[in-house]
mmCIF file of C-alpha atoms and ligand atoms in Angstrom:
data_model
loop_
_atom_site.group_PDB
_atom_site.id
_atom_site.type_symbol
_atom_site.label_atom_id
_atom_site.label_comp_id
_atom_site.label_asym_id
_atom_site.label_seq_id
_atom_site.Cartn_x
_atom_site.Cartn_y
_atom_site.Cartn_z
ATOM 1 C CA MET A 1 -87.171 1.960 32.907
ATOM 2 C CA THR A 2 -89.306 5.031 32.537
ATOM 3 C CA SER A 3 -88.775 8.239 34.415
ATOM 4 C CA THR A 4 -91.228 10.660 35.933
ATOM 5 C CA ASP A 5 -90.070 14.006 37.060
ATOM 6 C CA GLY A 6 -89.927 14.739 40.765
ATOM 7 C CA GLY A 7 -88.623 18.291 40.590
ATOM 8 C CA ALA A 8 -90.502 21.471 39.772
ATOM 9 C CA SER A 9 -88.160 22.421 36.956
ATOM 10 C CA GLY A 10 -87.693 18.832 35.852
ATOM 11 C CA VAL A 11 -84.775 17.201 34.132
ATOM 12 C CA SER A 12 -84.745 19.221 30.948
ATOM 13 C CA ARG A 13 -82.828 18.102 27.878
ATOM 14 C CA GLY A 14 -80.584 21.132 28.278
ATOM 15 C CA PHE A 15 -79.738 20.094 31.794
ATOM 16 C CA LYS A 16 -78.667 16.707 30.505
ATOM 17 C CA GLY A 17 -75.857 18.078 28.391
ATOM 18 C CA ARG A 18 -74.618 20.268 31.187
ATOM 19 C CA ARG A 19 -71.068 19.806 32.377
ATOM 20 C CA PRO A 20 -70.626 18.704 35.985
ATOM 21 C CA ALA A 21 -69.821 21.437 38.515
ATOM 22 C CA ALA A 22 -66.113 22.183 38.863
ATOM 23 C CA GLY A 23 -64.273 19.518 40.801
ATOM 24 C CA THR A 24 -67.053 16.922 40.602
ATOM 25 C CA ALA A 25 -66.317 15.300 37.204
ATOM 26 C CA HIS A 26 -64.380 12.490 38.888
ATOM 27 C CA ARG A 27 -67.509 11.626 40.877
ATOM 28 C CA LEU A 28 -69.569 10.988 37.752
ATOM 29 C CA PRO A 29 -69.491 7.330 36.598
ATOM 30 C CA PRO A 30 -69.253 6.689 32.827
ATOM 31 C CA GLY A 31 -72.357 7.689 30.856
ATOM 32 C CA GLN A 32 -73.959 9.603 33.764
ATOM 33 C CA TYR A 33 -74.940 13.283 34.055
ATOM 34 C CA GLU A 34 -75.544 15.315 37.212
ATOM 35 C CA THR A 35 -79.000 16.427 38.271
ATOM 36 C CA ARG A 36 -79.887 18.627 41.243
ATOM 37 C CA ASP A 37 -83.453 17.318 41.223
ATOM 38 C CA PHE A 38 -84.562 14.147 42.919
ATOM 39 C CA PRO A 39 -86.440 12.272 40.165
ATOM 40 C CA VAL A 40 -89.010 9.643 41.150
ATOM 41 C CA LEU A 41 -88.658 6.244 39.470
ATOM 42 C CA SER A 42 -91.221 3.592 40.334
ATOM 43 C CA ALA A 43 -92.279 0.535 38.355
ATOM 44 C CA GLY A 44 -95.777 0.685 39.838
ATOM 45 C CA PRO A 45 -97.997 2.683 42.177
ATOM 46 C CA THR A 46 -96.722 3.975 45.522
ATOM 47 C CA PRO A 47 -97.935 1.530 48.192
ATOM 48 C CA GLU A 48 -99.555 2.972 51.286
ATOM 49 C CA VAL A 49 -97.582 1.550 54.193
ATOM 50 C CA ARG A 50 -98.925 2.234 57.703
ATOM 51 C CA LEU A 51 -96.304 2.482 60.442
ATOM 52 C CA GLU A 52 -98.420 0.337 62.821
ATOM 53 C CA ARG A 53 -98.262 -2.492 60.318
ATOM 54 C CA TRP A 54 -94.731 -1.915 59.039
ATOM 55 C CA SER A 55 -92.131 -4.589 59.643
ATOM 56 C CA LEU A 56 -88.725 -5.568 58.414
ATOM 57 C CA ARG A 57 -87.761 -9.238 58.214
ATOM 58 C CA LEU A 58 -84.369 -10.875 57.710
ATOM 59 C CA SER A 59 -84.647 -14.537 56.764
ATOM 60 C CA ASP A 60 -82.092 -17.230 56.069
ATOM 61 C CA PRO A 61 -81.960 -20.349 53.849
ATOM 62 C CA SER A 62 -82.897 -22.625 56.775
ATOM 63 C CA GLY A 63 -86.186 -20.735 57.122
ATOM 64 C CA ARG A 64 -85.330 -18.862 60.299
ATOM 65 C CA SER A 65 -86.217 -15.201 60.410
ATOM 66 C CA ALA A 66 -85.945 -12.122 62.599
ATOM 67 C CA ARG A 67 -88.541 -9.384 62.407
ATOM 68 C CA TRP A 68 -88.690 -5.840 63.762
ATOM 69 C CA SER A 69 -91.519 -3.365 64.114
ATOM 70 C CA TRP A 70 -91.189 0.314 63.190
ATOM 71 C CA GLU A 71 -90.532 1.266 66.849
ATOM 72 C CA GLU A 72 -87.909 -1.452 67.201
ATOM 73 C CA MET A 73 -86.161 -0.344 64.024
ATOM 74 C CA ARG A 74 -86.269 3.316 65.072
ATOM 75 C CA ALA A 75 -84.692 2.426 68.438
ATOM 76 C CA MET A 76 -81.627 0.861 66.815
ATOM 77 C CA PRO A 77 -78.313 2.729 66.513
ATOM 78 C CA ARG A 78 -78.615 5.230 63.673
ATOM 79 C CA GLU A 79 -76.097 6.548 61.196
ATOM 80 C CA GLN A 80 -75.908 9.617 58.987
ATOM 81 C CA ILE A 81 -74.800 8.968 55.437
ATOM 82 C CA THR A 82 -73.860 11.469 52.713
ATOM 83 C CA LYS A 83 -73.436 9.785 49.338
ATOM 84 C CA ASP A 84 -73.705 10.248 45.592
ATOM 85 C CA ILE A 85 -76.434 8.150 43.946
ATOM 86 C CA HIS A 86 -76.556 6.905 40.351
ATOM 87 C CA CYS A 87 -79.629 5.776 38.423
ATOM 88 C CA VAL A 88 -79.239 3.457 35.439
ATOM 89 C CA THR A 89 -81.376 5.946 33.435
ATOM 90 C CA LYS A 90 -78.199 8.086 33.673
ATOM 91 C CA TRP A 91 -78.875 10.726 36.294
ATOM 92 C CA SER A 92 -76.580 11.046 39.286
ATOM 93 C CA ARG A 93 -77.228 13.149 42.361
ATOM 94 C CA PHE A 94 -74.311 14.231 44.523
ATOM 95 C CA ASP A 95 -74.160 14.533 48.310
ATOM 96 C CA THR A 96 -77.551 13.059 49.133
ATOM 97 C CA ARG A 97 -77.941 13.103 52.930
ATOM 98 C CA TRP A 98 -79.596 10.063 54.486
ATOM 99 C CA GLU A 99 -80.206 8.660 57.943
ATOM 100 C CA GLY A 100 -80.940 5.108 58.895
ATOM 101 C CA VAL A 101 -79.806 1.809 60.346
ATOM 102 C CA ALA A 102 -76.799 -0.012 58.904
ATOM 103 C CA ILE A 103 -77.423 -3.480 57.468
ATOM 104 C CA ASP A 104 -74.437 -4.528 59.634
ATOM 105 C CA THR A 105 -76.483 -3.627 62.714
ATOM 106 C CA LEU A 106 -79.445 -5.712 61.523
ATOM 107 C CA VAL A 107 -77.224 -8.661 60.594
ATOM 108 C CA ALA A 108 -75.657 -8.605 64.080
ATOM 109 C CA ARG A 109 -79.089 -8.443 65.773
ATOM 110 C CA ALA A 110 -80.398 -11.252 63.570
ATOM 111 C CA ALA A 111 -77.374 -13.426 64.398
ATOM 112 C CA GLU A 112 -78.283 -13.102 68.097
ATOM 113 C CA GLN A 113 -81.603 -14.710 67.161
ATOM 114 C CA GLY A 114 -79.944 -17.533 65.220
ATOM 115 C CA VAL A 115 -80.579 -16.024 61.783
ATOM 116 C CA HIS A 116 -77.496 -16.239 59.624
ATOM 117 C CA THR A 117 -76.377 -14.636 56.394
ATOM 118 C CA ALA A 118 -75.809 -16.387 53.062
ATOM 119 C CA PRO A 119 -73.873 -15.211 49.973
ATOM 120 C CA TYR A 120 -76.852 -13.649 48.140
ATOM 121 C CA VAL A 121 -79.768 -11.484 49.152
ATOM 122 C CA LEU A 122 -83.193 -10.834 47.656
ATOM 123 C CA ALA A 123 -84.687 -7.555 48.840
ATOM 124 C CA THR A 124 -88.494 -7.494 48.752
ATOM 125 C CA SER A 125 -90.722 -4.436 48.978
ATOM 126 C CA TYR A 126 -94.314 -3.698 49.864
ATOM 127 C CA GLY A 127 -96.019 -3.796 46.471
ATOM 128 C CA GLY A 128 -93.968 -6.792 45.301
ATOM 129 C CA TYR A 129 -90.813 -5.206 43.836
ATOM 130 C CA THR A 130 -87.696 -7.312 44.297
ATOM 131 C CA THR A 131 -83.997 -6.829 43.611
ATOM 132 C CA ASN A 132 -81.037 -9.130 44.189
ATOM 133 C CA LEU A 133 -77.622 -8.276 45.581
ATOM 134 C CA PRO A 134 -74.511 -10.104 46.702
ATOM 135 C CA LEU A 135 -74.313 -10.057 50.524
ATOM 136 C CA ALA A 136 -70.875 -8.428 50.203
ATOM 137 C CA ASP A 137 -72.547 -5.311 48.764
ATOM 138 C CA LEU A 138 -74.767 -4.903 51.834
ATOM 139 C CA VAL A 139 -72.287 -5.338 54.688
ATOM 140 C CA ASP A 140 -69.142 -3.611 55.996
ATOM 141 C CA GLY A 141 -70.664 -0.137 56.018
ATOM 142 C CA LYS A 142 -71.997 -0.185 52.465
ATOM 143 C CA ALA A 143 -75.789 -0.272 52.909
ATOM 144 C CA TRP A 144 -78.583 0.936 55.179
ATOM 145 C CA ILE A 145 -82.304 0.909 55.821
ATOM 146 C CA ALA A 146 -82.931 4.631 55.353
ATOM 147 C CA ASP A 147 -85.987 6.492 56.636
ATOM 148 C CA THR A 148 -84.777 10.081 56.361
ATOM 149 C CA VAL A 149 -83.385 12.065 53.433
ATOM 150 C CA ASP A 150 -82.136 15.653 53.423
ATOM 151 C CA GLY A 151 -83.288 15.987 57.041
ATOM 152 C CA ARG A 152 -86.906 14.944 56.410
ATOM 153 C CA PRO A 153 -88.833 11.691 56.737
ATOM 154 C CA LEU A 154 -88.596 9.804 53.463
ATOM 155 C CA ALA A 155 -91.587 10.771 51.288
ATOM 156 C CA PRO A 156 -93.813 7.884 50.130
ATOM 157 C CA GLU A 157 -92.821 8.314 46.470
ATOM 158 C CA HIS A 158 -89.140 8.007 47.438
ATOM 159 C CA GLY A 159 -89.752 4.809 49.397
ATOM 160 C CA GLY A 160 -91.133 5.952 52.745
ATOM 161 C CA PRO A 161 -91.505 4.789 55.435
ATOM 162 C CA ALA A 162 -88.134 3.144 54.701
ATOM 163 C CA ARG A 163 -86.030 1.956 51.795
ATOM 164 C CA LEU A 164 -82.888 0.005 51.221
ATOM 165 C CA LEU A 165 -79.960 2.315 50.449
ATOM 166 C CA VAL A 166 -77.009 0.853 48.534
ATOM 167 C CA PRO A 167 -75.429 3.987 47.096
ATOM 168 C CA HIS A 168 -72.404 2.345 45.455
ATOM 169 C CA LEU A 169 -74.634 0.328 43.064
ATOM 170 C CA TYR A 170 -77.132 1.615 40.475
ATOM 171 C CA PHE A 171 -80.108 2.976 42.353
ATOM 172 C CA TRP A 172 -82.574 0.284 41.229
ATOM 173 C CA LYS A 173 -80.861 -1.926 43.848
ATOM 174 C CA SER A 174 -82.046 0.512 46.555
ATOM 175 C CA ALA A 175 -85.492 -1.042 47.008
ATOM 176 C CA LYS A 176 -88.127 1.443 48.123
ATOM 177 C CA TRP A 177 -90.795 0.380 50.700
ATOM 178 C CA ILE A 178 -88.496 -2.386 51.898
ATOM 179 C CA THR A 179 -89.992 -5.164 54.012
ATOM 180 C CA GLU A 180 -87.648 -8.159 53.724
ATOM 181 C CA LEU A 181 -84.052 -9.160 53.124
ATOM 182 C CA ARG A 182 -83.877 -12.843 52.263
ATOM 183 C CA PHE A 183 -80.442 -14.462 52.518
ATOM 184 C CA MET A 184 -79.955 -17.132 49.873
ATOM 185 C CA ASP A 185 -77.304 -19.677 48.904
ATOM 186 C CA ARG A 186 -77.841 -18.962 45.191
ATOM 187 C CA ASP A 187 -78.335 -15.711 43.323
ATOM 188 C CA GLU A 188 -81.914 -15.145 42.201
ATOM 189 C CA ALA A 189 -82.847 -12.390 39.746
ATOM 190 C CA GLY A 190 -85.188 -9.647 40.978
ATOM 191 C CA PHE A 191 -87.721 -7.533 39.073
ATOM 192 C CA TRP A 192 -85.395 -5.557 36.783
ATOM 193 C CA GLU A 193 -82.777 -8.290 36.677
ATOM 194 C CA VAL A 194 -85.321 -10.739 35.175
ATOM 195 C CA ASN A 195 -86.009 -8.019 32.589
ATOM 196 C CA GLY A 196 -82.434 -7.713 31.342
ATOM 197 C CA TYR A 197 -80.693 -5.601 33.951
ATOM 198 C CA HIS A 198 -77.399 -6.601 35.505
ATOM 199 C CA MET A 199 -77.165 -8.974 38.473
ATOM 200 C CA ARG A 200 -74.705 -6.633 40.278
ATOM 201 C CA GLY A 201 -75.036 -3.147 38.776
ATOM 202 C CA ASP A 202 -71.765 -1.372 39.573
ATOM 203 C CA PRO A 203 -72.012 2.109 37.984
ATOM 204 C CA TRP A 204 -68.209 2.485 37.785
ATOM 205 C CA ARG A 205 -68.035 -0.650 35.622
ATOM 206 C CA GLU A 206 -71.187 0.414 33.752
ATOM 207 C CA GLN A 207 -72.917 -2.855 34.598
ATOM 208 C CA ARG A 208 -76.296 -1.780 33.245
ATOM 209 C CA TYR A 209 -77.576 -4.831 31.370
ATOM 210 C CA THR A 210 -77.225 -8.607 31.402
ATOM 211 C CA GLY A 211 -74.016 -9.373 29.560
ATOM 212 C CA ASP A 212 -72.154 -6.196 30.554
ATOM 213 C CA GLU A 213 -68.872 -7.411 32.051
HETATM 214 N N1 MTE B 301 -90.043 -0.880 45.466
HETATM 215 C C1 MTE B 301 -89.409 -0.249 44.470
HETATM 216 N N2 MTE B 301 -88.163 0.184 44.680
HETATM 217 C C2 MTE B 301 -87.485 0.820 43.698
HETATM 218 C C3 MTE B 301 -88.056 1.029 42.431
HETATM 219 C C4 MTE B 301 -89.378 0.563 42.234
HETATM 220 O O1 MTE B 301 -89.958 0.700 41.151
HETATM 221 N N3 MTE B 301 -90.025 -0.060 43.277
HETATM 222 N N4 MTE B 301 -87.347 1.666 41.442
HETATM 223 C C5 MTE B 301 -85.888 1.643 41.562
HETATM 224 C C6 MTE B 301 -85.220 2.548 40.645
HETATM 225 S S1 MTE B 301 -85.090 2.071 39.036
HETATM 226 C C7 MTE B 301 -84.612 3.685 41.086
HETATM 227 S S2 MTE B 301 -83.656 4.641 40.080
HETATM 228 C C8 MTE B 301 -84.836 4.175 42.446
HETATM 229 C C9 MTE B 301 -85.516 5.516 42.385
HETATM 230 O O2 MTE B 301 -85.643 6.059 43.658
HETATM 231 P P1 MTE B 301 -86.349 7.470 43.778
HETATM 232 O O3 MTE B 301 -87.698 7.333 43.143
HETATM 233 O O4 MTE B 301 -86.386 7.784 45.223
HETATM 234 O O5 MTE B 301 -85.466 8.436 43.013
HETATM 235 O O6 MTE B 301 -85.630 3.313 43.233
HETATM 236 C C10 MTE B 301 -85.440 1.950 42.996
HETATM 237 N N5 MTE B 301 -86.216 1.232 43.953
HETATM 238 MO MO1 MO B 302 -83.349 3.524 38.194
#
């Protein structure tokens, strides 16, 4: 993965060696360093996603799907989330403030339409990026569709209009420009996972690459 710098000052080499602020060391997973910037990491160009055409689909192995427009998504119960995030390129950012709709909410709405979950999920983005996750990592208050960060609408380079947010896993699992969650009976590797990154990606277990325990 390559990194481009989002912040004005950038992630300097000196910053990298910096010790975490007092009392935060226990929040830093192994091999990570703290940054106060919000770096931008994208495998390709930022897609232009118009709100009038935006939709989010949940689909199940039987081929059923539920789909919501931007207005429908925005009208759903919203949550505020403050979490630390961890990129596999080793930066972590503490206390990132997000707002969005819990995946639990979407799963419940989809169930009302006869769309049911399955043990694995492939998240798909506008632009074609994909990433796979176990369903268990998306439900029970662990993941959201986020459209706001630090009190502002999510900027296009950070995944706006909306991205998946799964803060307890490495940040490549948090698909920017999200458009579909596909429930699957079998795990299927996404974009980075095909290219040698871990199928689960737990930063606390340092599950960076295929073969890490
Ligand atoms: N659609 C899409 N989502 C993506 C990526 C991407 O290239 N395309 N990069 C991932 C990676 S590797 C990281 S670390 C985070 C970066 O999010 P940020 O650019 O908002 O910091 O987005 C993840 N989601
Ligand atoms: Mo990343």
